[in-house]
């Protein structure tokens, strides 16, 4: 609201800590340093946070430049607000392992489901074949 | 001997230098156009010869035809020498003296060159004494030194060969990089030809003053004066950086029909704000004794932020230079300078920690070099936490009120900013990476997208919404007299300028130019539309056509109606002079609307057919409902009559849409203004032929209409005892028939009205006996209390 009252602009979000959810499902947390007219974002001291169940792990990534079209959500993080005690931080290796396991189980269930459907003569087209919109 | 090999035969050697140069210009301009900026003009054969001849070079003496450029072993591709100092023949050592070069780095480089190339050494020896050499390095002057050496060499050769040298190949990007890696500054002196002026964003260079004298007399020299430093675009006074982001300039081929070629395209980010003098001094810094190890590791050849070296040069260049008399004290105090640099330093990427050990790293510098003389060279950049930076708005876009509001808002925000946030932001060393100028730039682009010539047209709901909000706020504000705390976005208003494009035509030519562009899309085929003859008209087609015609009529009427409705608003906005025209236009519109309803043959009667046709379409009904209030009374009455008369048709056509109720309100207002006779007529029409009344009663709208009429009649009767309703028996009879119908119709098929007027009971009580009254009551669910 600083520069352009009555509109939404990212100008006021500069230099604040943000959380961004990307189209590929990644979650990045970092300081928003710069923007442009396409909402391309420059993140500083970025951390990629992977959530599996109640655990999460942070991978420090440095400086990120995110192309505007890949952003799903972007929100400011209130650093003063106390963190949720529910989530438990674990090490990177552990969370990556957990993620791998999660992916694995998901794939297996998917496979089973497809097989079952196939047996019944039905098929659900995979999402990646469809147009995104 | 430098032969300009790309010249064709007719360009003789005896040709005047100026002419020759101009030809080169032209040719090279075309070259630039054809191949785009960045095409190297070098002749590779010559290059190769030069490179190959590097090692075996003997002393350059009379009339060697072989090219003998001083080659620095440093740069294989560096080709400094052929400079085209064509006119200058005399080599005065004094002139060549490089006033700028000092420093050990320059020395060492020069030494390298001299040692490697005996030809150069021969010449260079003569010049050595001219070069001042304090024991300090300079970033830039090293190349100055090189250049001066090479120019001197070349001039010698020129004297010997008396051949006009080819234009200087420039230091290409790679060569630069090479230089960089070798530990010199990224900025090389580009004494290249004018064709490279725009390419790679080269800009003016400062020619060593010594060379100025015999450079001035040649046009080439004047061109060279404008020649490029890698960072400086010719036009801008501002700092080194993002000019790389600028796409290569478009060729200035005829712009027939093309949009104007902008020097800096719209999407270019802003340049860093740096004064000309600062830039100048950065690139021509005086010698600095570097104590701390300075890694020459730059993020890019055109760093977005000041590179460490440039910073050092900022810091130290005034030190060795003393343009002011010794008595003048430092304008920038030490602390100030430290602050200045600190703030700039803060913006550095973490990746170069060794370069700048924080602000503390600078202090030893300053401690070691107390500036006895300094002059102010940089306007203080915006320092401090973001909230206190003055906003520099692009005033062409923002409304002045907007700007005021913003600054007010900023101040108020800054005033009551919470402590922790402020501290945190001020302590964040990476804050303000995005300068206010860049923020303004992004905002400007966003505002540009909001430009509108007619805000009420483009963003009607937004405008209305804000009007309402403001009104509400005004109301609230009166209660508590606070200053207005919400700001309204005032979008830039662009004047409505009609740009009619007329394609370029030359007198005497046949036809138009065959140039098609975005502004002038050329018609490829002259297609003539011929309407088909209606020899074979199928019924369906007829119907379709008719429908289409109706829709078309409705659309046209609608747009007229919208204009009529907006008239009032526009009338208030428009200045005095134009009001009359607006009024006339309004009248014309209304007239057109009315005539659209009329029959074709007779001008004064409303055409039933037309009305029914219009109302057979959903949009038409909407149109009529909006239109009725604007019609004159007789017209409106006629329309309502038409509705009543053709009710069954309308009801049938409305079966799918069920939107006749739109008509209730306007019709009711018309009915209320009807005279008694007209009312009676209306009722009669509604009843119409046999069976019409029953269909009326089956329809919701019909019942409502009926009730409206009856209630109006009742009102008339009860209010005005002299009313003429009872003068003839028509009304009474009609009401009787209505009541009969109402009683006979089964209750289930009686459609519930939209609303029941309260005075129906009194109406019926006049005409029917008690028993029937009660029956009616039950049927119509008119409660006695609604009296």
Coordinates of N, CA and C in Angstrom, one line a residue, chain A residues 1-7, chain B residues 391 393-410 440 443-444 446-447 450 462 486-493:
Chain A
X1 N 0.8 -1.2 0.0 CA 0.0 0.0 0.0 C 0.9 1.2 0.0
X2 N 2.1 1.1 0.1 CA 3.0 2.2 0.2 C 3.0 3.1 -1.1
X3 N 3.3 2.4 -2.1 CA 3.5 3.1 -3.4 C 2.2 3.3 -4.2
X4 N 1.4 2.3 -4.2 CA 0.2 2.4 -5.0 C -1.0 2.0 -4.1
X5 N -1.5 2.9 -3.5 CA -2.7 2.6 -2.6 C -3.8 2.1 -3.4
X6 N -4.5 1.1 -2.8 CA -5.7 0.6 -3.5 C -5.3 -0.6 -4.4
X7 N -4.1 -0.9 -4.5 CA -3.7 -2.1 -5.3 C -2.8 -3.0 -4.5
Chain B
X391 N 11.4 9.7 -1.2 CA 10.9 9.1 -2.3 C 11.0 10.0 -3.5
X393 N 9.7 10.3 -6.9 CA 8.7 9.8 -7.7 C 8.9 10.2 -9.2
X394 N 8.4 9.4 -10.0 CA 8.3 9.8 -11.4 C 7.1 10.6 -11.6
X395 N 7.4 11.9 -11.6 CA 6.3 12.8 -11.5 C 5.4 12.9 -12.7
X396 N 5.9 12.3 -13.8 CA 5.1 12.4 -15.0 C 3.9 11.4 -14.8
X397 N 4.1 10.4 -14.0 CA 3.0 9.5 -14.0 C 2.1 9.7 -12.8
X398 N 2.7 10.0 -11.6 CA 1.8 10.1 -10.5 C 1.2 11.5 -10.4
X399 N 0.0 11.5 -10.0 CA -0.7 12.7 -9.8 C -0.1 13.4 -8.7
X400 N 0.0 14.7 -8.7 CA 0.6 15.5 -7.6 C 0.0 15.2 -6.3
X401 N -1.3 15.1 -6.3 CA -1.9 14.8 -5.1 C -1.5 13.4 -4.5
X402 N -1.4 12.5 -5.5 CA -0.9 11.2 -5.1 C 0.4 11.3 -4.4
X403 N 1.3 12.0 -5.1 CA 2.6 12.1 -4.6 C 2.6 12.7 -3.2
X404 N 1.8 13.7 -3.0 CA 1.8 14.3 -1.7 C 1.3 13.3 -0.6
X405 N 0.2 12.6 -1.0 CA -0.3 11.7 -0.1 C 0.7 10.6 0.2
X406 N 1.4 10.2 -0.7 CA 2.4 9.2 -0.5 C 3.5 9.6 0.5
X407 N 4.0 10.9 0.3 CA 5.0 11.3 1.2 C 4.4 11.5 2.6
X408 N 3.2 12.0 2.6 CA 2.6 12.1 3.9 C 2.5 10.8 4.6
X409 N 2.1 9.9 3.8 CA 1.9 8.6 4.4 C 3.2 8.0 4.8
X410 N 4.2 8.2 4.1 CA 5.5 7.7 4.4 C 6.0 8.3 5.7
X440 N 10.5 2.5 -8.0 CA 9.7 3.4 -8.8 C 9.5 2.9 -10.2
X443 N 7.0 0.2 -10.1 CA 5.7 0.9 -9.9 C 5.2 1.6 -11.2
X444 N 6.2 2.2 -11.8 CA 5.8 2.9 -13.0 C 5.2 2.0 -14.1
X446 N 3.8 -0.8 -13.5 CA 2.4 -1.2 -13.1 C 1.4 -0.1 -13.3
X447 N 1.8 1.1 -13.1 CA 0.9 2.2 -13.3 C 0.6 2.4 -14.8
X450 N -2.2 0.7 -15.9 CA -3.5 1.2 -15.5 C -4.0 2.4 -16.2
X462 N -14.8 -0.2 -10.3 CA -13.8 0.3 -9.4 C -14.1 1.7 -9.1
X486 N -7.2 6.9 4.3 CA -7.0 6.0 3.2 C -6.7 6.8 1.9
X487 N -5.8 6.3 1.2 CA -5.4 7.0 0.0 C -6.0 6.3 -1.2
X488 N -6.4 7.1 -2.1 CA -7.0 6.6 -3.3 C -5.9 6.5 -4.4
X489 N -6.0 5.5 -5.1 CA -5.0 5.4 -6.2 C -5.5 6.2 -7.4
X490 N -4.7 7.2 -7.7 CA -5.1 8.0 -8.9 C -4.3 7.5 -10.1
X491 N -5.0 6.9 -10.9 CA -4.3 6.3 -12.1 C -4.0 7.4 -13.1
X492 N -2.9 7.2 -13.7 CA -2.6 8.2 -14.7 C -3.6 8.4 -15.8
X493 N -3.9 9.6 -16.1 CA -4.9 9.8 -17.1 C -4.2 10.1 -18.4

